[in-house]
mmCIF file of C-alpha atoms and ligand atoms in Angstrom:
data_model
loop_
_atom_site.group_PDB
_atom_site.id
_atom_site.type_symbol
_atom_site.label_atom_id
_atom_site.label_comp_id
_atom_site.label_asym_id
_atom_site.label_seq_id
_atom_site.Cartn_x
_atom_site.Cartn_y
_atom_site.Cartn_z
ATOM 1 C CA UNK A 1341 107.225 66.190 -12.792
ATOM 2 C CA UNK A 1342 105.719 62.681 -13.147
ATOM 3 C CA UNK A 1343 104.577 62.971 -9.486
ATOM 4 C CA UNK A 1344 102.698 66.075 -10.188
ATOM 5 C CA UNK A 1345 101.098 64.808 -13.588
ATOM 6 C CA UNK A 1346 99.589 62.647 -11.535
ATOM 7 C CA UNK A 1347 98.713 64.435 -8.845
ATOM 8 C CA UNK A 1348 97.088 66.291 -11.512
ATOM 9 C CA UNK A 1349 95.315 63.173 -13.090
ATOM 10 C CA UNK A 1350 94.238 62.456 -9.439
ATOM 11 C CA UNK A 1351 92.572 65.727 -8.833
ATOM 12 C CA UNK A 1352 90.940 65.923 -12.199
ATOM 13 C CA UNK A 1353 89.847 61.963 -11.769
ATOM 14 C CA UNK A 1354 88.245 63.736 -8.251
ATOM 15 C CA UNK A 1355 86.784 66.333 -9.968
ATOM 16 C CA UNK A 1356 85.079 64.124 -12.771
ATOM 17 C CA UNK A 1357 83.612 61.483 -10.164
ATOM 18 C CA UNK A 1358 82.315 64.232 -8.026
ATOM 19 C CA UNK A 1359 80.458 66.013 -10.562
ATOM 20 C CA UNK A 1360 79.251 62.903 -12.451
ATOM 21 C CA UNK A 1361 77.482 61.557 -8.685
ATOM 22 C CA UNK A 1362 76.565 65.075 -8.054
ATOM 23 C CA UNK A 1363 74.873 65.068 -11.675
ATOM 24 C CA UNK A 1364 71.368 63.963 -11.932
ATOM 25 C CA UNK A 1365 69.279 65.178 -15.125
ATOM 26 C CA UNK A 1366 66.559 67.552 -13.560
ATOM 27 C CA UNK A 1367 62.759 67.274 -14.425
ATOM 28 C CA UNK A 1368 61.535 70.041 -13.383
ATOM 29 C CA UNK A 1369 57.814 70.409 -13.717
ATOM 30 C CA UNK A 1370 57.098 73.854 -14.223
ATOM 31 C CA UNK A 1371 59.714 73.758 -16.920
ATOM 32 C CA UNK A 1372 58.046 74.269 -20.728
ATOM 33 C CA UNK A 1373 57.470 70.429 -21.159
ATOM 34 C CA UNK A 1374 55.461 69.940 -18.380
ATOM 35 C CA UNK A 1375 53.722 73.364 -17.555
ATOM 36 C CA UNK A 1376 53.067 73.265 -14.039
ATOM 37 C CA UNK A 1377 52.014 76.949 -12.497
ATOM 38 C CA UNK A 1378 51.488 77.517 -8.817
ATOM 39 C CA UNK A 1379 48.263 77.784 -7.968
ATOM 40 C CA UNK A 1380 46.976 74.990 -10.298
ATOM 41 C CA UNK A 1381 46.511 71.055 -10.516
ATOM 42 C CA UNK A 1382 49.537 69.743 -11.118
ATOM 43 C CA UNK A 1383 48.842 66.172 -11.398
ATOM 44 C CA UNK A 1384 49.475 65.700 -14.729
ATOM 45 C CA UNK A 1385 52.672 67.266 -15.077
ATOM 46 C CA UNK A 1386 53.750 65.543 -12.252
ATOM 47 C CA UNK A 1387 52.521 62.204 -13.419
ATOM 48 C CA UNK A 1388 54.109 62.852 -16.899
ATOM 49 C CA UNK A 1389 58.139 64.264 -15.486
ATOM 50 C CA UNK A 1390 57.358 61.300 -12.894
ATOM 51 C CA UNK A 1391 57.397 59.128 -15.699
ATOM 52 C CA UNK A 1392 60.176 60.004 -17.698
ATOM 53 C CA UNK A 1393 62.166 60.855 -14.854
ATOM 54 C CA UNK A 1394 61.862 56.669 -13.675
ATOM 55 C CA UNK A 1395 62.651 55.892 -17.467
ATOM 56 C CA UNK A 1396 66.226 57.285 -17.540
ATOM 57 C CA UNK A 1397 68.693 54.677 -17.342
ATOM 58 C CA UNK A 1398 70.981 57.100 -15.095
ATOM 59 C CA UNK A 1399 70.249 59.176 -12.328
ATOM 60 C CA UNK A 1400 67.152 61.728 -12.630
ATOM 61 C CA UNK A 1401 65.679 64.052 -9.839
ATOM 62 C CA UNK A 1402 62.013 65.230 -10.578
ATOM 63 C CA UNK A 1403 61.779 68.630 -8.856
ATOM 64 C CA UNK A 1404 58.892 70.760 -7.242
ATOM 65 C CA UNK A 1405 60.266 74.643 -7.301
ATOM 66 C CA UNK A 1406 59.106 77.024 -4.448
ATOM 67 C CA UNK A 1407 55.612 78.221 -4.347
ATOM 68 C CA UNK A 1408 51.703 76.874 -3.811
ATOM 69 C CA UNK A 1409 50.568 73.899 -6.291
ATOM 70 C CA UNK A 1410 47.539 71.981 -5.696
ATOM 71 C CA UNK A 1411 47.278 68.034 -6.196
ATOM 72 C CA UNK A 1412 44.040 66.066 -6.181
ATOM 73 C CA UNK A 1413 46.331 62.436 -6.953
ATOM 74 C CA UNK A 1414 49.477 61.188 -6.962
ATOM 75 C CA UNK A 1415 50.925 58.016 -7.590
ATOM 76 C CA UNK A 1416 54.706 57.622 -8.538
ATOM 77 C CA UNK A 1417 55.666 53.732 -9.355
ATOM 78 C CA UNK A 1418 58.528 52.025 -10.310
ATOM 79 C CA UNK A 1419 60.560 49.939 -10.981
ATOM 80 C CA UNK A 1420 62.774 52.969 -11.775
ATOM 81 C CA UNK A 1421 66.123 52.106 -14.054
ATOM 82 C CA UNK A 1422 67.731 54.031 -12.018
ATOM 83 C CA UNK A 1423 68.480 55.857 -8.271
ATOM 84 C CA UNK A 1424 65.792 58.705 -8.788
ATOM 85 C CA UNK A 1425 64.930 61.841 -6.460
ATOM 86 C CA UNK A 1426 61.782 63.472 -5.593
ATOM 87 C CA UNK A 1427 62.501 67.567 -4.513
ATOM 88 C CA UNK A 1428 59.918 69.272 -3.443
ATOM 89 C CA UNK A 1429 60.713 72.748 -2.283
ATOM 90 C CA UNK A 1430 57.316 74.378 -3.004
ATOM 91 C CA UNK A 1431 54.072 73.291 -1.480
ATOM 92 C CA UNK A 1432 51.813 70.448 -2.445
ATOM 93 C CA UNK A 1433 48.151 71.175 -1.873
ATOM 94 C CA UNK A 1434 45.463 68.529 -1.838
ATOM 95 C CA UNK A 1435 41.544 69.506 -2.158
ATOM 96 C CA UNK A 1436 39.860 70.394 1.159
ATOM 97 C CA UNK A 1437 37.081 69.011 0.190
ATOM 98 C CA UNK A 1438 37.658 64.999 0.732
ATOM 99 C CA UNK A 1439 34.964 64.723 -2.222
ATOM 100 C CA UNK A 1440 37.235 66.255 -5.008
ATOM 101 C CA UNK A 1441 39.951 63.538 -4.391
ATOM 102 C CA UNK A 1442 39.694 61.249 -7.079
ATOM 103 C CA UNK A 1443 40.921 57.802 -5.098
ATOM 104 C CA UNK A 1444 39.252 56.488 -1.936
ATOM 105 C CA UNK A 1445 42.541 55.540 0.120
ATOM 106 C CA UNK A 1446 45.778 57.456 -1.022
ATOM 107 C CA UNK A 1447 46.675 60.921 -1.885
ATOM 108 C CA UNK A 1448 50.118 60.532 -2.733
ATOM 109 C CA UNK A 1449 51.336 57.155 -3.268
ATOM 110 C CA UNK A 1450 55.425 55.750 -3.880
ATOM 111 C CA UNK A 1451 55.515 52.391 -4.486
ATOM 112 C CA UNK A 1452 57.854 49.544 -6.006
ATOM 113 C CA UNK A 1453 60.999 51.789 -6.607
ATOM 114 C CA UNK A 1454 64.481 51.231 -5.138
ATOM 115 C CA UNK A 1455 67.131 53.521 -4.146
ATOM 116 C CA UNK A 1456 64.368 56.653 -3.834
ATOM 117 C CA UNK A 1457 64.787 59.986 -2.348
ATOM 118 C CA UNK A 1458 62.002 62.273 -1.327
ATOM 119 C CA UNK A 1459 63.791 65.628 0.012
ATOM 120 C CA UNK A 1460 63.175 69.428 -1.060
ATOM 121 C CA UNK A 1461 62.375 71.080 2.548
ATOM 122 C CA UNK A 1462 58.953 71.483 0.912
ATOM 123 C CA UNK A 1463 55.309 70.618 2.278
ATOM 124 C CA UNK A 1464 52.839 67.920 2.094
ATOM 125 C CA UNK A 1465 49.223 70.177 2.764
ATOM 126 C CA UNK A 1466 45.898 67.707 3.282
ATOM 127 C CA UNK A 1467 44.081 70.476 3.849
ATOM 128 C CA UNK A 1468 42.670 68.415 6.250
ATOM 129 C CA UNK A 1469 40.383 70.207 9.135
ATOM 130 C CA UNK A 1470 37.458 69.441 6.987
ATOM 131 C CA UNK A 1471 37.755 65.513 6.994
ATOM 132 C CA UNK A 1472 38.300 65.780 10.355
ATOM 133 C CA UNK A 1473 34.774 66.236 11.525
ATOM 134 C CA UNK A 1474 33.879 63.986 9.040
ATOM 135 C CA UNK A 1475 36.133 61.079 10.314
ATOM 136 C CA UNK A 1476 33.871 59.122 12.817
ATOM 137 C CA UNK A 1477 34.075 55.841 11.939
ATOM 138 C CA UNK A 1478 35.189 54.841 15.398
ATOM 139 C CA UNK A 1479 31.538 55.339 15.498
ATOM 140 C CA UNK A 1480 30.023 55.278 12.131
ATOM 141 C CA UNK A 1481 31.572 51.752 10.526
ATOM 142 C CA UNK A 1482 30.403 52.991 7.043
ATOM 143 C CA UNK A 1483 31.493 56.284 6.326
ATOM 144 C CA UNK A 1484 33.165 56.760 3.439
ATOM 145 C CA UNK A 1485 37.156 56.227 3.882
ATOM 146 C CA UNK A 1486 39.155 59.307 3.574
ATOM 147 C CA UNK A 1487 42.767 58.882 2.337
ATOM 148 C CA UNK A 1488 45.880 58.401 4.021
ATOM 149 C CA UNK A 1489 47.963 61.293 3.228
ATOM 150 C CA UNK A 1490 51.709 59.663 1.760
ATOM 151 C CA UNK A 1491 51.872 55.988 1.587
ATOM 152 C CA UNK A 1492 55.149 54.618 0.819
ATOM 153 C CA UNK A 1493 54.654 50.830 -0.314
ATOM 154 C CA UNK A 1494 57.722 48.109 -1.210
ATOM 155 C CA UNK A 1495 60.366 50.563 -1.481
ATOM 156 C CA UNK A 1496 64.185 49.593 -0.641
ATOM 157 C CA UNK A 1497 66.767 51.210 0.151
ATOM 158 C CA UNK A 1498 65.222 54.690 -0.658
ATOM 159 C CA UNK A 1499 65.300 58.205 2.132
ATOM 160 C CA UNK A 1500 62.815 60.354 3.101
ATOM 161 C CA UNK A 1501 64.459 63.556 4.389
ATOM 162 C CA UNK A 1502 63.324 67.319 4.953
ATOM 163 C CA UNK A 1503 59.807 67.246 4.291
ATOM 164 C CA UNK A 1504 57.153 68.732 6.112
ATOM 165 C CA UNK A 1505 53.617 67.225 6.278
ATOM 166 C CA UNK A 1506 51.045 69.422 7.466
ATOM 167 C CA UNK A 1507 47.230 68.640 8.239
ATOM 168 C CA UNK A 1508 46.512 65.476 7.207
ATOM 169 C CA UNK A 1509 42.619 64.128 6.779
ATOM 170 C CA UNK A 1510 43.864 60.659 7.786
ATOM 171 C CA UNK A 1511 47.310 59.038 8.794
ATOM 172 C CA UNK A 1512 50.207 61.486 7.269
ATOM 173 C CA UNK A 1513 52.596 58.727 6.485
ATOM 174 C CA UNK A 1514 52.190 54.941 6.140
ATOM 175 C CA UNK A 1515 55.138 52.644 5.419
ATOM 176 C CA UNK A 1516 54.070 49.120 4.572
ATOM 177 C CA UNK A 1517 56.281 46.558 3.174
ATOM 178 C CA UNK A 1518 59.202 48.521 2.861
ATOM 179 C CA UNK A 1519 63.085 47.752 3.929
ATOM 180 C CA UNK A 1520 65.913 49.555 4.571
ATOM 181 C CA UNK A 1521 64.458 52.813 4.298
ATOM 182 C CA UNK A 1522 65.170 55.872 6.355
ATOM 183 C CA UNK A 1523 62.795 59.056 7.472
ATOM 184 C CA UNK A 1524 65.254 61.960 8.798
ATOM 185 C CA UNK A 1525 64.808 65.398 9.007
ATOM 186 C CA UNK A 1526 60.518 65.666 9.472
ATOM 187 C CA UNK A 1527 58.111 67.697 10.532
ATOM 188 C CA UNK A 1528 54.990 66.178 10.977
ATOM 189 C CA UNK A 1529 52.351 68.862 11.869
ATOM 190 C CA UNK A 1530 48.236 68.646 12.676
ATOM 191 C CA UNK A 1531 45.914 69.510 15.619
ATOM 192 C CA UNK A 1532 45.548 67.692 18.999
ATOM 193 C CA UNK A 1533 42.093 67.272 18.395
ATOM 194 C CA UNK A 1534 42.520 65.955 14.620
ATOM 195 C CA UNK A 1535 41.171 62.392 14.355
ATOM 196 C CA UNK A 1536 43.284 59.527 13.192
ATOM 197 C CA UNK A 1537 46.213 61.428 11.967
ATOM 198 C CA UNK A 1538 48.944 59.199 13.112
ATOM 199 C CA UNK A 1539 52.135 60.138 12.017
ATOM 200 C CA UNK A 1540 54.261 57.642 10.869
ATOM 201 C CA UNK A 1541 52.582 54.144 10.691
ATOM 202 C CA UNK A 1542 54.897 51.277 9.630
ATOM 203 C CA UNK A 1543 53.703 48.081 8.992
ATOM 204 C CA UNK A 1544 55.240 44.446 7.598
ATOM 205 C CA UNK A 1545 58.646 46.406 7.062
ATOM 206 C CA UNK A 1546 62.629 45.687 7.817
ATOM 207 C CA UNK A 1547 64.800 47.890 8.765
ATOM 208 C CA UNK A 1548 63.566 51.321 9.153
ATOM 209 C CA UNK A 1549 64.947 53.893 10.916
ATOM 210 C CA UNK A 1550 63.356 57.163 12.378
ATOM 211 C CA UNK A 1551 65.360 59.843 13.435
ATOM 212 C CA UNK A 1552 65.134 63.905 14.072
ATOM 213 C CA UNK A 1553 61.590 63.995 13.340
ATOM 214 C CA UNK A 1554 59.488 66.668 15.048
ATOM 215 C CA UNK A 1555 55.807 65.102 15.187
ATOM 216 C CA UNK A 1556 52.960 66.554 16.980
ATOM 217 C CA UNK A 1557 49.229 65.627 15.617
ATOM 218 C CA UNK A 1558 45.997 64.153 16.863
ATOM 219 C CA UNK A 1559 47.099 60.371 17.243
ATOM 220 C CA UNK A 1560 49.698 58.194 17.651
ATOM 221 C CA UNK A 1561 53.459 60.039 16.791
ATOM 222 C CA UNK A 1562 54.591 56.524 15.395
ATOM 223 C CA UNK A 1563 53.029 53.127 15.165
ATOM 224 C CA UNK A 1564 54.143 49.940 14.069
ATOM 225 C CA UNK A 1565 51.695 47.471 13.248
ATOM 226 C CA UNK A 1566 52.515 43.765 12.511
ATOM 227 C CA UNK A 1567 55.615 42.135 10.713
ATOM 228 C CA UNK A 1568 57.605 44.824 11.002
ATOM 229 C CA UNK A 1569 61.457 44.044 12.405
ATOM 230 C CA UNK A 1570 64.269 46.179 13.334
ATOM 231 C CA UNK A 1571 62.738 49.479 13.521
ATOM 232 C CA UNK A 1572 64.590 51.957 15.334
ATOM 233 C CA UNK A 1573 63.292 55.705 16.648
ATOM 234 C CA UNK A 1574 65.713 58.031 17.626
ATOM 235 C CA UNK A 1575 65.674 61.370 18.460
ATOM 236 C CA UNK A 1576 61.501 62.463 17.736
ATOM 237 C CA UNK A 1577 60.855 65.372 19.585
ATOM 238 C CA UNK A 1578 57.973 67.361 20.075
ATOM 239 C CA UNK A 1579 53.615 66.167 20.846
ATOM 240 C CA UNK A 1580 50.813 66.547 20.781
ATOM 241 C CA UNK A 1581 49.455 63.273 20.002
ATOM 242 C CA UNK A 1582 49.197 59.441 21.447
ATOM 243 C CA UNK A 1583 53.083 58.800 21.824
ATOM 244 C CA UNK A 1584 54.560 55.939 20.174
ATOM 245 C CA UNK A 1585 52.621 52.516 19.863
ATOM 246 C CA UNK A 1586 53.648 49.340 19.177
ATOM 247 C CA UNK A 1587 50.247 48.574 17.631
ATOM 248 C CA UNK A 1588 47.539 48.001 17.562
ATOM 249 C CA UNK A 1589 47.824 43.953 17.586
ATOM 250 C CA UNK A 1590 45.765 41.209 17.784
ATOM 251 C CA UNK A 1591 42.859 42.158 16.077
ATOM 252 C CA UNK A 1592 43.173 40.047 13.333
ATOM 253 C CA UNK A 1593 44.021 36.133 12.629
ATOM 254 C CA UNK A 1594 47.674 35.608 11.343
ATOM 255 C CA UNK A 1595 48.992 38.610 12.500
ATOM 256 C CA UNK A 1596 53.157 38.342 12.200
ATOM 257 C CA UNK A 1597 55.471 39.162 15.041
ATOM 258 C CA UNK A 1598 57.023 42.542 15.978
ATOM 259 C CA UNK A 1599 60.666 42.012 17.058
ATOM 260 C CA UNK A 1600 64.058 44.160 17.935
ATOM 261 C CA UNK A 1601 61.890 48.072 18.376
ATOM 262 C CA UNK A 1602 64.677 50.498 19.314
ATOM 263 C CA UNK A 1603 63.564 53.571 20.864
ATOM 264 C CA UNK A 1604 65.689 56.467 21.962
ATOM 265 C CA UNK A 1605 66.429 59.697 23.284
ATOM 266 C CA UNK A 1606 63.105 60.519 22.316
ATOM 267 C CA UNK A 1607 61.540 63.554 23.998
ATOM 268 C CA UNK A 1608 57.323 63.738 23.404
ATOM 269 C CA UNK A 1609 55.277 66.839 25.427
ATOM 270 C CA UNK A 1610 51.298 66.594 26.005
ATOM 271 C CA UNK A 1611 51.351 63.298 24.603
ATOM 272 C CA UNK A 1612 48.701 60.802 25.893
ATOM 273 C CA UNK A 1613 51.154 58.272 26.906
ATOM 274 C CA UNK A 1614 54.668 58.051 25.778
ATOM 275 C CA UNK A 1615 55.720 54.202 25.036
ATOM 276 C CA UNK A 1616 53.175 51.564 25.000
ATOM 277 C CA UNK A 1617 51.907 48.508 23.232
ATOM 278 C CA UNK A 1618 48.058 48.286 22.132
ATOM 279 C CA UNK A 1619 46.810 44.746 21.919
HETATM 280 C C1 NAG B 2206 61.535 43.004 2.421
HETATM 281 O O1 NAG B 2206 62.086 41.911 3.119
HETATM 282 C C2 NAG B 2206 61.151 40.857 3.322
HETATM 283 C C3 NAG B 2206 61.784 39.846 4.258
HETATM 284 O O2 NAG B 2206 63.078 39.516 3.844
HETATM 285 C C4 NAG B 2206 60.752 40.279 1.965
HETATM 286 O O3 NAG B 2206 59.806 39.246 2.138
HETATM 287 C C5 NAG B 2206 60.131 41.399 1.136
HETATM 288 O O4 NAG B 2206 59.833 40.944 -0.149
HETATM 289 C C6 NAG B 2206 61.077 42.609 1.049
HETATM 290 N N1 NAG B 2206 60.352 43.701 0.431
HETATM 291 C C7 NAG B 2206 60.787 44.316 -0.646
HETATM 292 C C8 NAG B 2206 59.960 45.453 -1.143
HETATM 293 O O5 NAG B 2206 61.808 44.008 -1.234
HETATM 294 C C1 NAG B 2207 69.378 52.090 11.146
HETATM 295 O O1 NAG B 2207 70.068 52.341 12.344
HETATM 296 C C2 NAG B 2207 70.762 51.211 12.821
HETATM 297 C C3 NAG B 2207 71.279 51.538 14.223
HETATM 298 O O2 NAG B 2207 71.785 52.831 14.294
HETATM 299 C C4 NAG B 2207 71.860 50.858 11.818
HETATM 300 O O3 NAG B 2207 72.572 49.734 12.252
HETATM 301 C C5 NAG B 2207 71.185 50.544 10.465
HETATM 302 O O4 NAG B 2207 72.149 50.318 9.489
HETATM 303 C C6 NAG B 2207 70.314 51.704 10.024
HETATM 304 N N1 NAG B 2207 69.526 51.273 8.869
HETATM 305 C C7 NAG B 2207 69.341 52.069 7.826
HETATM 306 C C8 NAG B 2207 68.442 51.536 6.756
HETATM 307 O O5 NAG B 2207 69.850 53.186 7.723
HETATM 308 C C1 NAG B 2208 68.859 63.613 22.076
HETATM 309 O O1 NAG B 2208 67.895 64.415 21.413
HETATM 310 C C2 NAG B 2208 68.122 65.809 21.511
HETATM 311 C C3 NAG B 2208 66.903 66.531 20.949
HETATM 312 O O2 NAG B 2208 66.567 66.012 19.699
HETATM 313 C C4 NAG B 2208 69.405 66.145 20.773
HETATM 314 O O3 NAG B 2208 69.651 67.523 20.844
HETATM 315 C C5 NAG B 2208 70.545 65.370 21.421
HETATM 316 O O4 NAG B 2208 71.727 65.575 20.669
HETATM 317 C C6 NAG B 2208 70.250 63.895 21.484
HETATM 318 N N1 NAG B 2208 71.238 63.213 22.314
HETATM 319 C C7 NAG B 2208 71.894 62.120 21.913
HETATM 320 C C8 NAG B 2208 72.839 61.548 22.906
HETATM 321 O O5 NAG B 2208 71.735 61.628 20.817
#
């Protein structure tokens, strides 16, 4: 009898911890409180369930139902007070039209939070075939800068997993100062001939690990840039694009090292080169 009390008590202690990690209060923002509807800007809402999502002492998951939103700005900032999620399993849709965007370098920004996920299966859209032809300045040193699509700046320990981004006017992702922090699970989609659209570009980060991405886009698949220290990339599959770079270095004064770059099992097709380091 006493054994099975508390085999009992076991179970239901089980039960209770499973349910209270599983548990995370939901923001969702097309709920009443923040009105979001497909089809319109949802920066606001976004911004606003953002906010008191990062608020909540205990875990909180800010989520993005199915369907087509459109997004001219994002930025989500912590410190959170605790682990928080972003799920987006809709798609997030920024102006074609580069002029509509209301900052000059970022379209949707995460910075200063710890322990964050950003998961959902959803979609990143930049929209971005219109920037393209507008992105010369390899040529044209004063054009007006058009914004990296997701920057992710001094997170810790946080995830990015099962995300799609799609046609990006300018980099799709850019890490910088980050550590610890893993992208799994991404598809990273824009045109050969796309300008600039490098994938994943990590810079003055620690431990970050890339694995089961499928990138193909107009430049480099992944790049790491200066300062940035056991990085490993395993498993990308997939091209177009430039490959992956170590790079470019050298261009400026007090540029930091690049040490211990793991890459494996990596499989790129119509890629410019596959490896290499740009100096
Ligand atoms: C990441 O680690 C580096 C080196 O230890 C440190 O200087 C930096 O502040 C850390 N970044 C964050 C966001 O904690
Ligand atoms: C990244 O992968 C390496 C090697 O597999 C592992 O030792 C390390 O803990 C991983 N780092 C993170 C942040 O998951
Ligand atoms: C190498 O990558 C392929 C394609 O992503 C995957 O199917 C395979 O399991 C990987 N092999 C190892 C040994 O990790």
């Amino acid at each position: 009898m006493a054994l099975k009390l508390s085999l009992l008590a076991m179970l239901l202690f089980l039960l209770l911890a499973s349910t209270s990690k599983a548990h995370a209060s939901v923001f969702d923002v097309t709920s009443a409180t923040y009105g979001a509807k497909p089809d319109s800007d949802v920066s606001k809402a976004l911004a606003k369930a953002w906010s008191d999502a990062c608020g909540l002492p205990s875990a909180s998951k800010v989520v993005v139902p199915s369907g087509t939103y459109k997004l001219k700005e994002a930025t989500f900032r912590g410190p959170c007070k605790a682990r928080i999620e972003m799920q987006v399993r809709g798609t997030l849709q920024a102006p074609a039209d580069t002029g509509q965007l209301t900052r000059p370098n970022t379209w949707v920004g995460f910075q200063y939070i710890d322990m964050l996920t950003l998961s959902g299966g959803g979609t990143f859209d930049g929209q971005g075939a219109l920037a393209w032809s507008q992105n010369d300045y390899h040529k044209n040193k004063n054009c007006k800068p058009i914004p990296v699509k997701l920057r992710f700046e001094f997170l810790t320990n946080s995830k990015v997993l099962d995300i799609t981004s799609l046609n990006s006017k300018n980099f799709h992702m850019h890490v910088f100062w980050c550590n610890y922090t893993t992208f799994q699970y991404l598809t990273i989609t824009a045109p050969d001939k796309s300008e600039n659209t490098d994938g994943i570009h990590i810079g003055a980060s620690t431990s970050i690990n890339i694995t089961h991405a499928k990138i193909g886009t107009g430049d480099d698949c992944v790049s790491i840039g200066d300062d940035s220290h056991q990085i490993t990339v395993i498993d990308v599959t997939r091209g177009p694009g430039h490959g992956i770079s170590i790079g470019s270095l050298g261009r400026y004064k007090e540029e930091k090292d690049v040490t211990m770059i793991i890459v494996k099992n990596c499989t790129l097709t119509n890629t410019q080169n596959g490896v290499r380091i740009k100096t």
